[in-house]
């Protein structure tokens, strides 16, 4: 997927938000609601539960709004659905995310969706490893800290063991 908007669009959104702060707050609330709904839907999928109807309704509403704002645009050598500041206004990012989320959910290999085992993490990730046994969102952060904790626990258990008397 190519970027749906660039820095010029973001500058225009900033100016729009500055001129209409109440509309910007309302757009932010719609965006936050979509994020929360996506989190709940994916959390349900990872736990093999049915996603809550209220969250599906939020995503569906965002999807429909995105669909109304979408337009076919010609790019060099191709035509595709795209969003613009002119049509989406302050909801530009929300529209692009809603569309991407629906496409993700439709093609999601749900048996590969995992919740990170890292302490205080809980991030969801797609396990694309060959053996399908990845446990952490990122080995460099959660994976290494889990290994370090296990190592320290092992050392600590060893030091508590009674030492043989001479
Ligand atoms: Zn993690």
PDB file of C-alpha atoms and ligand atoms in Angstrom:
ATOM      1  CA  UNK A   1       0.000   0.000   0.000  1.00  0.00           C
ATOM      2  CA  UNK A   2       1.310   3.410  -0.889  1.00  0.00           C
ATOM      3  CA  UNK A   3       0.984   6.401   1.411  1.00  0.00           C
ATOM      4  CA  UNK A   4      -2.428   8.002   1.156  1.00  0.00           C
ATOM      5  CA  UNK A   5      -1.251  11.421   2.200  1.00  0.00           C
ATOM      6  CA  UNK A   6       1.956  13.379   2.497  1.00  0.00           C
ATOM      7  CA  UNK A   7       3.419  16.211   4.535  1.00  0.00           C
ATOM      8  CA  UNK A   8       1.550  18.836   2.467  1.00  0.00           C
ATOM      9  CA  UNK A   9      -1.735  17.152   3.432  1.00  0.00           C
ATOM     10  CA  UNK A  10      -0.702  17.073   7.088  1.00  0.00           C
ATOM     11  CA  UNK A  11       0.092  20.813   6.933  1.00  0.00           C
ATOM     12  CA  UNK A  12      -3.363  21.438   5.506  1.00  0.00           C
ATOM     13  CA  UNK A  13      -4.930  19.350   8.276  1.00  0.00           C
ATOM     14  CA  UNK A  14      -3.023  21.353  10.899  1.00  0.00           C
ATOM     15  CA  UNK A  15      -4.332  24.604   9.418  1.00  0.00           C
ATOM     16  CA  UNK A  16      -7.870  23.218   9.249  1.00  0.00           C
ATOM     17  CA  UNK A  17      -7.675  22.130  12.898  1.00  0.00           C
ATOM     18  CA  UNK A  18      -6.317  25.533  13.920  1.00  0.00           C
ATOM     19  CA  UNK A  19      -9.192  27.327  12.167  1.00  0.00           C
ATOM     20  CA  UNK A  20     -11.876  24.942  13.518  1.00  0.00           C
ATOM     21  CA  UNK A  21     -10.801  23.613  16.938  1.00  0.00           C
ATOM     22  CA  UNK A  22     -14.242  22.221  17.846  1.00  0.00           C
ATOM     23  CA  UNK A  23     -14.445  20.273  14.594  1.00  0.00           C
ATOM     24  CA  UNK A  24     -10.880  19.089  15.201  1.00  0.00           C
ATOM     25  CA  UNK A  25     -11.803  17.816  18.682  1.00  0.00           C
ATOM     26  CA  UNK A  26     -14.828  15.995  17.231  1.00  0.00           C
ATOM     27  CA  UNK A  27     -12.621  14.422  14.534  1.00  0.00           C
ATOM     28  CA  UNK A  28     -10.128  13.372  17.208  1.00  0.00           C
ATOM     29  CA  UNK A  29     -12.941  11.713  19.179  1.00  0.00           C
ATOM     30  CA  UNK A  30     -14.034   9.779  16.073  1.00  0.00           C
ATOM     31  CA  UNK A  31     -10.443   8.729  15.517  1.00  0.00           C
ATOM     32  CA  UNK A  32     -10.012   7.633  19.145  1.00  0.00           C
ATOM     33  CA  UNK A  33     -13.295   5.695  19.038  1.00  0.00           C
ATOM     34  CA  UNK A  34     -12.091   3.874  15.936  1.00  0.00           C
ATOM     35  CA  UNK A  35      -8.772   3.029  17.606  1.00  0.00           C
ATOM     36  CA  UNK A  36     -10.561   1.675  20.694  1.00  0.00           C
ATOM     37  CA  UNK A  37     -12.979  -0.348  18.563  1.00  0.00           C
ATOM     38  CA  UNK A  38     -10.137  -1.849  16.526  1.00  0.00           C
ATOM     39  CA  UNK A  39      -8.316  -2.755  19.720  1.00  0.00           C
ATOM     40  CA  UNK A  40     -11.406  -4.509  21.095  1.00  0.00           C
ATOM     41  CA  UNK A  41     -12.091  -6.331  17.811  1.00  0.00           C
ATOM     42  CA  UNK A  42      -8.514  -7.599  17.522  1.00  0.00           C
ATOM     43  CA  UNK A  43      -8.408  -8.528  21.221  1.00  0.00           C
ATOM     44  CA  UNK A  44     -11.545 -10.625  20.729  1.00  0.00           C
ATOM     45  CA  UNK A  45     -10.062 -12.308  17.658  1.00  0.00           C
ATOM     46  CA  UNK A  46      -6.815 -13.180  19.469  1.00  0.00           C
ATOM     47  CA  UNK A  47      -8.899 -14.758  22.247  1.00  0.00           C
ATOM     48  CA  UNK A  48     -11.039 -16.595  19.691  1.00  0.00           C
ATOM     49  CA  UNK A  49     -14.127 -14.735  20.867  1.00  0.00           C
ATOM     50  CA  UNK A  50     -16.757 -12.893  18.861  1.00  0.00           C
ATOM     51  CA  UNK A  51     -15.863  -9.194  18.506  1.00  0.00           C
ATOM     52  CA  UNK A  52     -18.320  -6.966  20.407  1.00  0.00           C
ATOM     53  CA  UNK A  53     -21.206  -5.717  18.237  1.00  0.00           C
ATOM     54  CA  UNK A  54     -20.731  -2.142  19.469  1.00  0.00           C
ATOM     55  CA  UNK A  55     -17.134  -2.131  18.237  1.00  0.00           C
ATOM     56  CA  UNK A  56     -18.077  -3.654  14.893  1.00  0.00           C
ATOM     57  CA  UNK A  57     -20.729  -0.930  14.575  1.00  0.00           C
ATOM     58  CA  UNK A  58     -18.097   1.765  15.230  1.00  0.00           C
ATOM     59  CA  UNK A  59     -15.811   0.289  12.579  1.00  0.00           C
ATOM     60  CA  UNK A  60     -18.713  -0.106  10.168  1.00  0.00           C
ATOM     61  CA  UNK A  61     -19.684   3.543  10.632  1.00  0.00           C
ATOM     62  CA  UNK A  62     -16.084   4.644   9.996  1.00  0.00           C
ATOM     63  CA  UNK A  63     -15.902   2.360   6.948  1.00  0.00           C
ATOM     64  CA  UNK A  64     -19.086   3.860   5.479  1.00  0.00           C
ATOM     65  CA  UNK A  65     -17.877   7.426   6.102  1.00  0.00           C
ATOM     66  CA  UNK A  66     -14.566   6.538   4.464  1.00  0.00           C
ATOM     67  CA  UNK A  67     -16.415   5.033   1.511  1.00  0.00           C
ATOM     68  CA  UNK A  68     -18.477   8.204   0.997  1.00  0.00           C
ATOM     69  CA  UNK A  69     -15.330  10.329   0.995  1.00  0.00           C
ATOM     70  CA  UNK A  70     -13.304   8.027  -1.256  1.00  0.00           C
ATOM     71  CA  UNK A  71     -12.825   8.834  -4.920  1.00  0.00           C
ATOM     72  CA  UNK A  72     -11.059   7.172  -7.789  1.00  0.00           C
ATOM     73  CA  UNK A  73      -7.861   8.982  -8.656  1.00  0.00           C
ATOM     74  CA  UNK A  74      -5.497   8.524 -11.528  1.00  0.00           C
ATOM     75  CA  UNK A  75      -1.832   8.203 -10.700  1.00  0.00           C
ATOM     76  CA  UNK A  76       1.003   7.513 -13.093  1.00  0.00           C
ATOM     77  CA  UNK A  77       0.058   4.232 -14.718  1.00  0.00           C
ATOM     78  CA  UNK A  78      -2.795   3.300 -12.373  1.00  0.00           C
ATOM     79  CA  UNK A  79      -6.213   4.225 -11.036  1.00  0.00           C
ATOM     80  CA  UNK A  80      -7.140   3.560  -7.436  1.00  0.00           C
ATOM     81  CA  UNK A  81      -9.411   4.599  -4.576  1.00  0.00           C
ATOM     82  CA  UNK A  82      -7.919   7.440  -2.581  1.00  0.00           C
ATOM     83  CA  UNK A  83      -8.795   9.981   0.076  1.00  0.00           C
ATOM     84  CA  UNK A  84      -8.059  13.683   0.110  1.00  0.00           C
ATOM     85  CA  UNK A  85      -8.241  16.641   2.471  1.00  0.00           C
ATOM     86  CA  UNK A  86     -10.868  18.166   0.147  1.00  0.00           C
ATOM     87  CA  UNK A  87     -13.251  15.230   0.579  1.00  0.00           C
ATOM     88  CA  UNK A  88     -12.372  13.864   4.034  1.00  0.00           C
ATOM     89  CA  UNK A  89     -11.438  17.082   5.812  1.00  0.00           C
ATOM     90  CA  UNK A  90     -10.230  16.481   9.357  1.00  0.00           C
ATOM     91  CA  UNK A  91     -11.222  12.802   9.087  1.00  0.00           C
ATOM     92  CA  UNK A  92      -8.610  12.079   6.414  1.00  0.00           C
ATOM     93  CA  UNK A  93      -6.419   9.891   8.612  1.00  0.00           C
ATOM     94  CA  UNK A  94      -9.423   8.147  10.187  1.00  0.00           C
ATOM     95  CA  UNK A  95     -10.816   7.349   6.739  1.00  0.00           C
ATOM     96  CA  UNK A  96      -7.532   5.864   5.538  1.00  0.00           C
ATOM     97  CA  UNK A  97      -7.149   3.841   8.760  1.00  0.00           C
ATOM     98  CA  UNK A  98     -10.753   2.571   8.626  1.00  0.00           C
ATOM     99  CA  UNK A  99     -10.267   1.327   5.071  1.00  0.00           C
ATOM    100  CA  UNK A 100      -6.931  -0.308   5.894  1.00  0.00           C
ATOM    101  CA  UNK A 101      -8.410  -1.900   9.038  1.00  0.00           C
ATOM    102  CA  UNK A 102     -11.276  -3.486   7.121  1.00  0.00           C
ATOM    103  CA  UNK A 103      -8.883  -4.858   4.490  1.00  0.00           C
ATOM    104  CA  UNK A 104      -6.640  -6.186   7.274  1.00  0.00           C
ATOM    105  CA  UNK A 105      -9.534  -7.875   9.077  1.00  0.00           C
ATOM    106  CA  UNK A 106     -10.803  -9.446   5.854  1.00  0.00           C
ATOM    107  CA  UNK A 107      -7.422 -10.979   5.100  1.00  0.00           C
ATOM    108  CA  UNK A 108      -6.166 -11.534   8.642  1.00  0.00           C
ATOM    109  CA  UNK A 109      -4.648 -14.948   9.296  1.00  0.00           C
ATOM    110  CA  UNK A 110      -6.286 -14.939  12.744  1.00  0.00           C
ATOM    111  CA  UNK A 111      -4.477 -18.131  13.825  1.00  0.00           C
ATOM    112  CA  UNK A 112      -1.256 -16.081  13.566  1.00  0.00           C
ATOM    113  CA  UNK A 113      -2.504 -13.149  15.656  1.00  0.00           C
ATOM    114  CA  UNK A 114      -0.787 -13.116  19.065  1.00  0.00           C
ATOM    115  CA  UNK A 115      -0.665 -11.057  22.235  1.00  0.00           C
ATOM    116  CA  UNK A 116       2.859 -10.308  23.436  1.00  0.00           C
ATOM    117  CA  UNK A 117       4.005 -12.241  26.520  1.00  0.00           C
ATOM    118  CA  UNK A 118       6.124  -9.285  27.631  1.00  0.00           C
ATOM    119  CA  UNK A 119       5.511  -7.963  31.119  1.00  0.00           C
ATOM    120  CA  UNK A 120       3.210  -4.900  30.974  1.00  0.00           C
ATOM    121  CA  UNK A 121       3.111  -5.077  27.169  1.00  0.00           C
ATOM    122  CA  UNK A 122       0.028  -6.759  25.743  1.00  0.00           C
ATOM    123  CA  UNK A 123       0.625  -5.552  22.186  1.00  0.00           C
ATOM    124  CA  UNK A 124      -0.883  -7.610  19.421  1.00  0.00           C
ATOM    125  CA  UNK A 125       1.242  -8.797  16.542  1.00  0.00           C
ATOM    126  CA  UNK A 126       1.131 -11.118  13.566  1.00  0.00           C
ATOM    127  CA  UNK A 127       3.418 -14.066  14.041  1.00  0.00           C
ATOM    128  CA  UNK A 128       5.085 -14.440  10.656  1.00  0.00           C
ATOM    129  CA  UNK A 129       7.815 -16.738  11.947  1.00  0.00           C
ATOM    130  CA  UNK A 130       8.351 -20.085  10.197  1.00  0.00           C
ATOM    131  CA  UNK A 131       7.432 -22.213  13.214  1.00  0.00           C
ATOM    132  CA  UNK A 132       4.590 -19.939  14.400  1.00  0.00           C
ATOM    133  CA  UNK A 133       5.863 -19.837  17.989  1.00  0.00           C
ATOM    134  CA  UNK A 134       6.871 -16.202  18.383  1.00  0.00           C
ATOM    135  CA  UNK A 135       6.023 -14.901  21.868  1.00  0.00           C
ATOM    136  CA  UNK A 136       7.047 -11.248  21.880  1.00  0.00           C
ATOM    137  CA  UNK A 137       6.044  -8.212  19.867  1.00  0.00           C
ATOM    138  CA  UNK A 138       9.724  -7.347  19.538  1.00  0.00           C
ATOM    139  CA  UNK A 139      12.670  -9.496  20.536  1.00  0.00           C
ATOM    140  CA  UNK A 140      14.833  -6.398  21.113  1.00  0.00           C
ATOM    141  CA  UNK A 141      12.510  -5.083  23.831  1.00  0.00           C
ATOM    142  CA  UNK A 142      10.057  -7.544  25.381  1.00  0.00           C
ATOM    143  CA  UNK A 143      11.993 -10.682  24.365  1.00  0.00           C
ATOM    144  CA  UNK A 144      15.287  -9.551  25.825  1.00  0.00           C
ATOM    145  CA  UNK A 145      13.767  -8.244  29.052  1.00  0.00           C
ATOM    146  CA  UNK A 146      11.952 -11.578  29.578  1.00  0.00           C
ATOM    147  CA  UNK A 147      15.198 -13.461  29.010  1.00  0.00           C
ATOM    148  CA  UNK A 148      17.047 -11.115  31.383  1.00  0.00           C
ATOM    149  CA  UNK A 149      14.387 -11.640  34.082  1.00  0.00           C
ATOM    150  CA  UNK A 150      14.622 -15.436  33.709  1.00  0.00           C
ATOM    151  CA  UNK A 151      18.416 -15.232  33.890  1.00  0.00           C
ATOM    152  CA  UNK A 152      18.292 -13.089  37.055  1.00  0.00           C
ATOM    153  CA  UNK A 153      15.733 -15.434  38.621  1.00  0.00           C
ATOM    154  CA  UNK A 154      18.032 -18.393  37.903  1.00  0.00           C
ATOM    155  CA  UNK A 155      21.041 -16.613  39.450  1.00  0.00           C
ATOM    156  CA  UNK A 156      18.989 -15.592  42.465  1.00  0.00           C
ATOM    157  CA  UNK A 157      17.697 -19.159  43.005  1.00  0.00           C
ATOM    158  CA  UNK A 158      21.281 -20.450  42.765  1.00  0.00           C
ATOM    159  CA  UNK A 159      22.539 -17.976  45.380  1.00  0.00           C
ATOM    160  CA  UNK A 160      19.732 -18.966  47.799  1.00  0.00           C
ATOM    161  CA  UNK A 161      20.664 -22.656  47.630  1.00  0.00           C
ATOM    162  CA  UNK A 162      22.497 -23.793  50.772  1.00  0.00           C
ATOM    163  CA  UNK A 163      26.194 -24.120  50.116  1.00  0.00           C
ATOM    164  CA  UNK A 164      27.915 -27.360  51.019  1.00  0.00           C
ATOM    165  CA  UNK A 165      29.887 -26.968  54.230  1.00  0.00           C
ATOM    166  CA  UNK A 166      33.605 -27.522  54.031  1.00  0.00           C
TER     167      UNK A 166
HETATM  168 ZN1  LIG B   1       5.771  -6.690  23.812  1.00  0.00          ZN
END
